[in-house]
PDB file of C-alpha atoms in Angstrom:
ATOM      1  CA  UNK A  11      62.392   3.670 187.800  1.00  0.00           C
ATOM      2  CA  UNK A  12      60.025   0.810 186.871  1.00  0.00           C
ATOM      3  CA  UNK A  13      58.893   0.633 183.095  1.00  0.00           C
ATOM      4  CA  UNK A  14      55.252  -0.779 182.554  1.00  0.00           C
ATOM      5  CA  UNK A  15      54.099  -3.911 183.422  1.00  0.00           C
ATOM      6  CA  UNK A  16      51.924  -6.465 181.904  1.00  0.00           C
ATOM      7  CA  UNK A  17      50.437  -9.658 183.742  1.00  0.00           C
ATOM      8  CA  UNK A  18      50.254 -12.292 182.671  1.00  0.00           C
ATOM      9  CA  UNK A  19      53.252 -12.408 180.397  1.00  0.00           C
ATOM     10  CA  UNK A  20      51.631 -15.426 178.770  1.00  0.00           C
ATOM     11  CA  UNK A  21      47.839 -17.342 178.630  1.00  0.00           C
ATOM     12  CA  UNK A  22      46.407 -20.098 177.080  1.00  0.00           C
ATOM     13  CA  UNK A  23      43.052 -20.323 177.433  1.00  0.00           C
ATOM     14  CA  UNK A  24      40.063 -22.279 175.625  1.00  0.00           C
ATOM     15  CA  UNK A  25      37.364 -21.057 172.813  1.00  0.00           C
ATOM     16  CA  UNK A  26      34.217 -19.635 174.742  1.00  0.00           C
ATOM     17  CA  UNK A  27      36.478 -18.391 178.412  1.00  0.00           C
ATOM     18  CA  UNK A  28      37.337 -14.655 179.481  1.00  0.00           C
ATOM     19  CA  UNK A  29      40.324 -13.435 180.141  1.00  0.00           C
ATOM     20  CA  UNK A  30      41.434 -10.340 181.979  1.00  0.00           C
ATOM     21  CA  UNK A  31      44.589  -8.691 180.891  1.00  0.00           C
ATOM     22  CA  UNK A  32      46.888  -6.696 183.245  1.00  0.00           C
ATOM     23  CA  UNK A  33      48.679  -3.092 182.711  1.00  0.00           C
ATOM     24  CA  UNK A  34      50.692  -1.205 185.321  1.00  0.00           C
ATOM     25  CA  UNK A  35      51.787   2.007 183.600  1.00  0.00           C
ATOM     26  CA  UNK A  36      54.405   4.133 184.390  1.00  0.00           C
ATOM     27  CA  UNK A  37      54.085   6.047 187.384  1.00  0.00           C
ATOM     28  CA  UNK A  38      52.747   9.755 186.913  1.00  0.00           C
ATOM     29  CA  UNK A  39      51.612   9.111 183.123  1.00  0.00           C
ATOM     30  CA  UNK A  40      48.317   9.911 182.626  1.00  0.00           C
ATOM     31  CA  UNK A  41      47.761   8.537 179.452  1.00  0.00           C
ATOM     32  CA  UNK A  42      47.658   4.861 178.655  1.00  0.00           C
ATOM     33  CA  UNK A  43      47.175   2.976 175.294  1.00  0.00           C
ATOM     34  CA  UNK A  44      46.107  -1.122 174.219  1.00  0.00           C
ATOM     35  CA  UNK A  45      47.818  -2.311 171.153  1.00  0.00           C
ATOM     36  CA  UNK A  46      47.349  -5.843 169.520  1.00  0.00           C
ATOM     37  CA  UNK A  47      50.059  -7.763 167.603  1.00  0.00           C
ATOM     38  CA  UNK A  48      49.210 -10.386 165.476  1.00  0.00           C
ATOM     39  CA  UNK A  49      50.858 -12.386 162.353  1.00  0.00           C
ATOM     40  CA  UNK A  50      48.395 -11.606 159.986  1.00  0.00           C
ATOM     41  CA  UNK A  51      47.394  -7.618 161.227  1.00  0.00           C
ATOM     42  CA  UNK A  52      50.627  -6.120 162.624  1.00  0.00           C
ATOM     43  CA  UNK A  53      49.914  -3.797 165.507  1.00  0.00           C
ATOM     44  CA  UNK A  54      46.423  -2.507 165.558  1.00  0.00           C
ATOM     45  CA  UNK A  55      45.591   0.423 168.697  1.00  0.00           C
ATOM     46  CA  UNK A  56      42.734  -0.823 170.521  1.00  0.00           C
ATOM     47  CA  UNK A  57      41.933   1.883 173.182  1.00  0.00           C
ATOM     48  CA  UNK A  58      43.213   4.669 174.564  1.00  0.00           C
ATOM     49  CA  UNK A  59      42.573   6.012 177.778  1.00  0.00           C
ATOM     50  CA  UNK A  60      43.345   9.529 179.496  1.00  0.00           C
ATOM     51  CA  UNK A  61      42.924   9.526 183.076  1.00  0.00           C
ATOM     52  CA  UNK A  62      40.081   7.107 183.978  1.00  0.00           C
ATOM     53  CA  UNK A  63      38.111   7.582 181.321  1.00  0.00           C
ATOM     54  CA  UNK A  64      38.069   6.374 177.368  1.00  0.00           C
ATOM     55  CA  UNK A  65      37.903   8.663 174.818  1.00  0.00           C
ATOM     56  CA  UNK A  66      38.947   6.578 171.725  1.00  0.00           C
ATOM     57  CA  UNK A  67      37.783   2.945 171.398  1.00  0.00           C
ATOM     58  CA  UNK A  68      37.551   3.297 168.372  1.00  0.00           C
ATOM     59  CA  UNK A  69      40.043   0.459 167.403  1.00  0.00           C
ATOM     60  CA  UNK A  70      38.405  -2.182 169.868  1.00  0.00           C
ATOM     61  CA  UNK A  71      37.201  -5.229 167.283  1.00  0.00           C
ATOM     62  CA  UNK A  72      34.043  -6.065 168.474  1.00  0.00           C
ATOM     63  CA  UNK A  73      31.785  -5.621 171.616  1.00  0.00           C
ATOM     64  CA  UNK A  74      33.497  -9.155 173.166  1.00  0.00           C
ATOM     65  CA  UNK A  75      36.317  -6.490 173.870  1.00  0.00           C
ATOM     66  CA  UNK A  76      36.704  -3.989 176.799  1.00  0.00           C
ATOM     67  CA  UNK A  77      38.903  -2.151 179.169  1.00  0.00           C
ATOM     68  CA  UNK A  78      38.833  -0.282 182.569  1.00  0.00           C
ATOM     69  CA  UNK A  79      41.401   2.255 183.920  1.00  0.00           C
ATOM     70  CA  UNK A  80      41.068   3.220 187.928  1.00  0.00           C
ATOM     71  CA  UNK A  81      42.598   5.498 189.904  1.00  0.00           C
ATOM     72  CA  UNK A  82      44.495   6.423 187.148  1.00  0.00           C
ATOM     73  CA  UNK A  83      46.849   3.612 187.105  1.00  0.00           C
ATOM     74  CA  UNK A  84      46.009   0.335 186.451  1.00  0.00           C
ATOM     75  CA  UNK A  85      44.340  -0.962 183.289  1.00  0.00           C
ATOM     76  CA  UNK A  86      42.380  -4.691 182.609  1.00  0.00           C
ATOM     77  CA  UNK A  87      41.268  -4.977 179.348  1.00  0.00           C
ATOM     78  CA  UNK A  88      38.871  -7.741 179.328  1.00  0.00           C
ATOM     79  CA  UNK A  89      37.835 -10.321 176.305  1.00  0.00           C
ATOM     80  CA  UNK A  90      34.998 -12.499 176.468  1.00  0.00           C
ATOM     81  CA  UNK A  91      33.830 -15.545 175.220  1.00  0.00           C
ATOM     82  CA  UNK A  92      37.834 -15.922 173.279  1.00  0.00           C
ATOM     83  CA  UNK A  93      37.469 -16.740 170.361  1.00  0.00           C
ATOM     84  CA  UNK A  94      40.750 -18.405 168.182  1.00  0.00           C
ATOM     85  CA  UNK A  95      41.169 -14.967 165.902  1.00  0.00           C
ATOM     86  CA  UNK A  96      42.145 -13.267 169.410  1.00  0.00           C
ATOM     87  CA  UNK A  97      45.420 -15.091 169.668  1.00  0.00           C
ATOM     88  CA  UNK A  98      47.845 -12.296 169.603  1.00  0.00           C
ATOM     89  CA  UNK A  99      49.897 -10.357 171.963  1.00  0.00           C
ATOM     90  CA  UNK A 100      48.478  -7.308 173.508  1.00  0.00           C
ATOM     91  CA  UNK A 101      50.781  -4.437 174.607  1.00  0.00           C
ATOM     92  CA  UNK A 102      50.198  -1.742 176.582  1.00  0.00           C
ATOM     93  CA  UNK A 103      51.682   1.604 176.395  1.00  0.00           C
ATOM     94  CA  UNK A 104      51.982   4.686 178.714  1.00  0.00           C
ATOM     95  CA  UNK A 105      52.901   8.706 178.259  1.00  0.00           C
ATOM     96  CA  UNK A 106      52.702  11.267 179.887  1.00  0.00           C
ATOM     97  CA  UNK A 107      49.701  12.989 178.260  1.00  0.00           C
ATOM     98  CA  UNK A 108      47.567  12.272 175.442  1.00  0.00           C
ATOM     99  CA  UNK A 109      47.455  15.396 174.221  1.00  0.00           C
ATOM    100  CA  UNK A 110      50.668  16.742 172.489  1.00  0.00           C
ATOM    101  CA  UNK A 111      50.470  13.466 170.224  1.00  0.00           C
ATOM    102  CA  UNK A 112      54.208  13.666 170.014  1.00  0.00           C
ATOM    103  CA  UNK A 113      55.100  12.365 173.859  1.00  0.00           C
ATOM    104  CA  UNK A 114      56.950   9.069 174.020  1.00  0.00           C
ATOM    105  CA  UNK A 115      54.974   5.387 174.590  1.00  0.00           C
ATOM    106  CA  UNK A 116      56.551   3.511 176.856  1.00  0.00           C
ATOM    107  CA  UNK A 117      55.579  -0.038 175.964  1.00  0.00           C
ATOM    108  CA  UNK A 118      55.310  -3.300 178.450  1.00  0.00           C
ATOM    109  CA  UNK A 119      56.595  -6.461 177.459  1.00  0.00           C
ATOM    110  CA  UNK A 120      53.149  -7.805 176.299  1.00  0.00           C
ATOM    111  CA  UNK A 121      50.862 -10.535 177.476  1.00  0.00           C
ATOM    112  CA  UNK A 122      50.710 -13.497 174.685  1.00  0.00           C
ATOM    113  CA  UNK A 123      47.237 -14.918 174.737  1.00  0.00           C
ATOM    114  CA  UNK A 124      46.773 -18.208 172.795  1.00  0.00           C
ATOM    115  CA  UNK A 125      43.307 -19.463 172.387  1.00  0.00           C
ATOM    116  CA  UNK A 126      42.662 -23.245 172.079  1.00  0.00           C
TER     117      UNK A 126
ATOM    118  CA  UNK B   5      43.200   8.331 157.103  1.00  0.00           C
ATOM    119  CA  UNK B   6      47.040   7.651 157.851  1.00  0.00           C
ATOM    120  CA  UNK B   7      48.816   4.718 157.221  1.00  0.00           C
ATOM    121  CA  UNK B   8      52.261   3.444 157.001  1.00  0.00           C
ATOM    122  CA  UNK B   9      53.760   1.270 154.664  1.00  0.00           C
ATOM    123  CA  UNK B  10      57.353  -0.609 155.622  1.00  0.00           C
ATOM    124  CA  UNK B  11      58.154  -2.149 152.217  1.00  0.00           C
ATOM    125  CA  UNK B  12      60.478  -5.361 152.611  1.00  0.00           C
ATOM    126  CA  UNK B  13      59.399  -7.476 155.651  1.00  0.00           C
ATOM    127  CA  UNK B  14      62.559  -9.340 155.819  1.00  0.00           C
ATOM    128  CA  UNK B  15      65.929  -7.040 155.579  1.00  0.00           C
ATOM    129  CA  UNK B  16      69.177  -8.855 155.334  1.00  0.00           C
ATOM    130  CA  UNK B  17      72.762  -7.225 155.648  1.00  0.00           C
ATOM    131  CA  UNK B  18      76.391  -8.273 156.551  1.00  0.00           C
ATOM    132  CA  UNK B  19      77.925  -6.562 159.634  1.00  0.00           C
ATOM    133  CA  UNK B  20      79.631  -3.346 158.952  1.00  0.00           C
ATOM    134  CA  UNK B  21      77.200  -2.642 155.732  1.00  0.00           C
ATOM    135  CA  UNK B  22      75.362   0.259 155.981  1.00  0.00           C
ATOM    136  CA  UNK B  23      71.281  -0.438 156.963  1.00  0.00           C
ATOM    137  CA  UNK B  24      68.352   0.934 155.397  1.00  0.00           C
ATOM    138  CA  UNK B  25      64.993   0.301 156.045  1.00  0.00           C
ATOM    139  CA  UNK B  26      62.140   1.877 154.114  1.00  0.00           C
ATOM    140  CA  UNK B  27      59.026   3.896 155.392  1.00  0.00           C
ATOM    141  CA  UNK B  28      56.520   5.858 153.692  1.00  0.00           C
ATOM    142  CA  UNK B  29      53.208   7.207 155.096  1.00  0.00           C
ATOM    143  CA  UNK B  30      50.592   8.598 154.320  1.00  0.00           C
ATOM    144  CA  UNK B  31      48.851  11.643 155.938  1.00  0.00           C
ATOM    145  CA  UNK B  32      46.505  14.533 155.485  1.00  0.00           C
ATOM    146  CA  UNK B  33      47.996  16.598 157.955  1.00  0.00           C
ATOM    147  CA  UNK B  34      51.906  17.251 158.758  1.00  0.00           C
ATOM    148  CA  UNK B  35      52.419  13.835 160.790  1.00  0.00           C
ATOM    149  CA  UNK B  36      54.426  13.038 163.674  1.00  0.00           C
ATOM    150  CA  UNK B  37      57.055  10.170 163.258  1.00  0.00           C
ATOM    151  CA  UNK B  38      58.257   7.501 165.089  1.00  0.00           C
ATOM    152  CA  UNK B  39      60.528   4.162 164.537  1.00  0.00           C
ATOM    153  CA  UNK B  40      60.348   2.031 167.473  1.00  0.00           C
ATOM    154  CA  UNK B  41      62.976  -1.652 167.649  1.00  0.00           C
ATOM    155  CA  UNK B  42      61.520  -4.525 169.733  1.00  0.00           C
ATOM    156  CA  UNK B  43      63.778  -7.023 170.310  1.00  0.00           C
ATOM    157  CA  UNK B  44      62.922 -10.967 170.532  1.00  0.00           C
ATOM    158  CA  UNK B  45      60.287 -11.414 173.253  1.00  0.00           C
ATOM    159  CA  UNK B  46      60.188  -8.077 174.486  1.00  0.00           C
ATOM    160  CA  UNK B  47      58.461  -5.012 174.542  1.00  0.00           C
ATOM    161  CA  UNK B  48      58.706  -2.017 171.557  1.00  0.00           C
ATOM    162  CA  UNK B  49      61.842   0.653 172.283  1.00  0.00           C
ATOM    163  CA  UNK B  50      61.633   4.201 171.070  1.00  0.00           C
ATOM    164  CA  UNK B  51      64.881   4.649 168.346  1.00  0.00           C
ATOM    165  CA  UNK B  52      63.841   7.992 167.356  1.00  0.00           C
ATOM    166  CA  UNK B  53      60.823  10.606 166.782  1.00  0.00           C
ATOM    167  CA  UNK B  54      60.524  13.482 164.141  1.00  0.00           C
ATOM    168  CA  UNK B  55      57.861  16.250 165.050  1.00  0.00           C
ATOM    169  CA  UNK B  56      59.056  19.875 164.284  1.00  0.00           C
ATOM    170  CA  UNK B  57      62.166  21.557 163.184  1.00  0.00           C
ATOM    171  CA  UNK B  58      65.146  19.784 162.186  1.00  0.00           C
ATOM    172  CA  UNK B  59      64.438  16.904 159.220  1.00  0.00           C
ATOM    173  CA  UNK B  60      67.511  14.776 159.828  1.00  0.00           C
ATOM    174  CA  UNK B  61      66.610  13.406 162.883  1.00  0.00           C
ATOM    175  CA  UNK B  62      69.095  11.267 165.422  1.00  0.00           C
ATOM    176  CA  UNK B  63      68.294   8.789 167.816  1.00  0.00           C
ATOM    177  CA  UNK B  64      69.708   5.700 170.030  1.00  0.00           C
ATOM    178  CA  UNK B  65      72.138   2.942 168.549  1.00  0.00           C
ATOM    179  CA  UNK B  66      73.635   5.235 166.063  1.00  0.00           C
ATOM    180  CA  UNK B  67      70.521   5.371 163.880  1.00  0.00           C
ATOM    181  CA  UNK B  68      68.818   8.407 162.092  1.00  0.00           C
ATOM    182  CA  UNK B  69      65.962   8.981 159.739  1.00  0.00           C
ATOM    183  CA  UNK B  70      65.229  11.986 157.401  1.00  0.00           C
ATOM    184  CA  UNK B  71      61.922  13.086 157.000  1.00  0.00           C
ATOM    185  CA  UNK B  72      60.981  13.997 153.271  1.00  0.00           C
ATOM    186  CA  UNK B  73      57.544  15.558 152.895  1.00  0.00           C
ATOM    187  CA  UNK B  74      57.656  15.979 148.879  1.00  0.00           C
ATOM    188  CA  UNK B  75      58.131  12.024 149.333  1.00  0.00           C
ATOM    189  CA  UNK B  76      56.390  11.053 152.214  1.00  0.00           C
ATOM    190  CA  UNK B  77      59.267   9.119 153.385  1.00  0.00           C
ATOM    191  CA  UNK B  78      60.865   8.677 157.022  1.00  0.00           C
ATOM    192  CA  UNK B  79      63.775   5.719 156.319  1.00  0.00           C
ATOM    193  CA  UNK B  80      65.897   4.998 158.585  1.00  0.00           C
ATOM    194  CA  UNK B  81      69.208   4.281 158.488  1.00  0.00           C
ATOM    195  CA  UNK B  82      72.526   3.087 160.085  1.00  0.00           C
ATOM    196  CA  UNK B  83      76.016   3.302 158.922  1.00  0.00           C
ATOM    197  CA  UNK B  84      77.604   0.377 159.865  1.00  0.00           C
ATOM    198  CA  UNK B  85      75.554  -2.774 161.388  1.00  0.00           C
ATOM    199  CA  UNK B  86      76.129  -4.531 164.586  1.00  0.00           C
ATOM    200  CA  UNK B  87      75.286  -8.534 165.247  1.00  0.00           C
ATOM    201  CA  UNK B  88      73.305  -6.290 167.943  1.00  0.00           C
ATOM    202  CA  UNK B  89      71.139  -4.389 165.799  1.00  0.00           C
ATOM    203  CA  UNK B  90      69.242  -7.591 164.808  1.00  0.00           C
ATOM    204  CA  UNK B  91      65.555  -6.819 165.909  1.00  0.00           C
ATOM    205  CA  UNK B  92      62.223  -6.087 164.337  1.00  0.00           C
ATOM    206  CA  UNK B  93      61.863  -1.914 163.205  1.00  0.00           C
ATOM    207  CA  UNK B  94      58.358  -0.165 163.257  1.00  0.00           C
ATOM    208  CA  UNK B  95      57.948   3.037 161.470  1.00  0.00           C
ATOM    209  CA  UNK B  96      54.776   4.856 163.427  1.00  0.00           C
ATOM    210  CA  UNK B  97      52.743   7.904 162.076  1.00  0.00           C
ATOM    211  CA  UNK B  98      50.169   9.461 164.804  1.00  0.00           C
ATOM    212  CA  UNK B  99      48.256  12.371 163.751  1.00  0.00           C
ATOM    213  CA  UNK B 100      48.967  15.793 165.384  1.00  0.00           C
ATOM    214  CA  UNK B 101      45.212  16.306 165.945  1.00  0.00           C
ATOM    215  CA  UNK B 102      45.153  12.956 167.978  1.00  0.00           C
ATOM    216  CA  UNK B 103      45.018  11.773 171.311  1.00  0.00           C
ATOM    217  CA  UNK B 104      48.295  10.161 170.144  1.00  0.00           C
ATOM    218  CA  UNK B 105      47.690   6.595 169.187  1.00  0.00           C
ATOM    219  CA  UNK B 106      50.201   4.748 166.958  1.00  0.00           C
ATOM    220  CA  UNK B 107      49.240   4.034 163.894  1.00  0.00           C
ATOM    221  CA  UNK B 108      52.258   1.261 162.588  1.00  0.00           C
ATOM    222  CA  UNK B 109      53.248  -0.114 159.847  1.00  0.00           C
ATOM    223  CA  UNK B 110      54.048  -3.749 159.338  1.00  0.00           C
ATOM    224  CA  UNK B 111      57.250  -4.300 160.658  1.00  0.00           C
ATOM    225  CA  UNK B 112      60.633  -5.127 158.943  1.00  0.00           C
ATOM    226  CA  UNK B 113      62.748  -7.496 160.257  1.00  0.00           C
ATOM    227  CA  UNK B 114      66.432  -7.064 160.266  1.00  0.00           C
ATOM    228  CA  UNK B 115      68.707  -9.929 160.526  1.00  0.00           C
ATOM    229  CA  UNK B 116      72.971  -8.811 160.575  1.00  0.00           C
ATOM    230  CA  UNK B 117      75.079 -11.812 158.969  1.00  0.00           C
ATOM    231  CA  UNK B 118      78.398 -12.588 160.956  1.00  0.00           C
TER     232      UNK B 118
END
């Protein structure tokens, strides 16, 4: 079956712009995770969502960050006014269920943001 | 609060030597453990997973890792390297109290001379 999905695989955008980035999970998982990868952090969770709704944001950096889940599926997680520290690639991961913390993460291919 | 700490960033062996590839963590409560392999320009791929039970654990690609609680260790390790293997390898601790959320450590990346 299809994996998850990420759109746009890559985005260059200027200092000051929003971007919106994409996640299809897998079908039937409820739970759904943001990850950033950067040279100089690793991979840092961002957000985790069960369902629609969020009850960890505890890694998202700073209030320029957020992220929507509907119907379950799809996930944007949005950044505003991009600043050049937010060049990174951000994957998204899906499971089953968030609760037994020992379910597999399927991850997407990631969407590489570079801000100008 | 966990964390995970991959020591050598940059791993270099010839093909058919055995690999190893360090991870320690750290963890107030019995953790679950993960290494995950992404490979150039794609997404991270579940090797293996420790939770319960057996300590020697196997996974995909002919890797394993032990998990050693008096030394906080998960490494994990291959027997003979392929040109394939080649790839970056995250060791993962998430907390059995937790939603789930990875919490990785730096990544070591494993290059497999001809």
């Amino acid at each position: 079956g299809a994996g998850v999905s990420q759109s746009p695989s890559n985005k260059v955008t200027e200092k000051g712009k929003d971007v919106e980035l994409r996640c299809d999970p897998i079908s039937g998982h409820t739970a759904l995770y943001w990850y950033r990868q950067s040279l100089g952090q690793g991979l840092e969770f961002l957000i985790y969502f069960q369902g629609n709704s969020a009850p960890d944001k505890s890694g998202l950096p700073s209030d320029r960050f957020s992220a929507e889940r509907t119907g379950g599926s799809v996930s944007t997680l949005t950044i505003q006014r991009t600043q050049q520290e937010d060049s990174a690639v951000y994957l998204c991961a899906s499971s089953l269920a968030g609760t037994s913390s020992y379910n597999e993460q399927f991850f997407g291919p990631g969407t590489r943001l570079t801000v100008l | 609060a966990q964390s995970v700490t991959q020591l050598g960033s940059h791993v270099s062996v010839s093909e058919g030597a055995l690999v190893l590839l360090r991870c320690n963590y750290s963890s107030s409560v019995p953790p679950y453990l993960f290494w995950y392999v992404q490979y150039p320009n794609q997404g991270l791929q579940l090797l293996l997973k420790y939770t319960t039970g057996a300590t020697l654990v196997k996974g995909i690609n002919g890797f394993e890792a032990e998990f050693k609680k008096s030394e906080t260790s998960f490494h994990l390790t291959k027997p003979s390297a392929h040109m394939s293997d080649a790839a970056e390898y995250f060791c993962a601790v998430s907390d059995r109290r937790s939603q789930g959320n990875l919490i990785f450590g730096k990544g070591t990346k494993l290059s497999v001379k001809p």
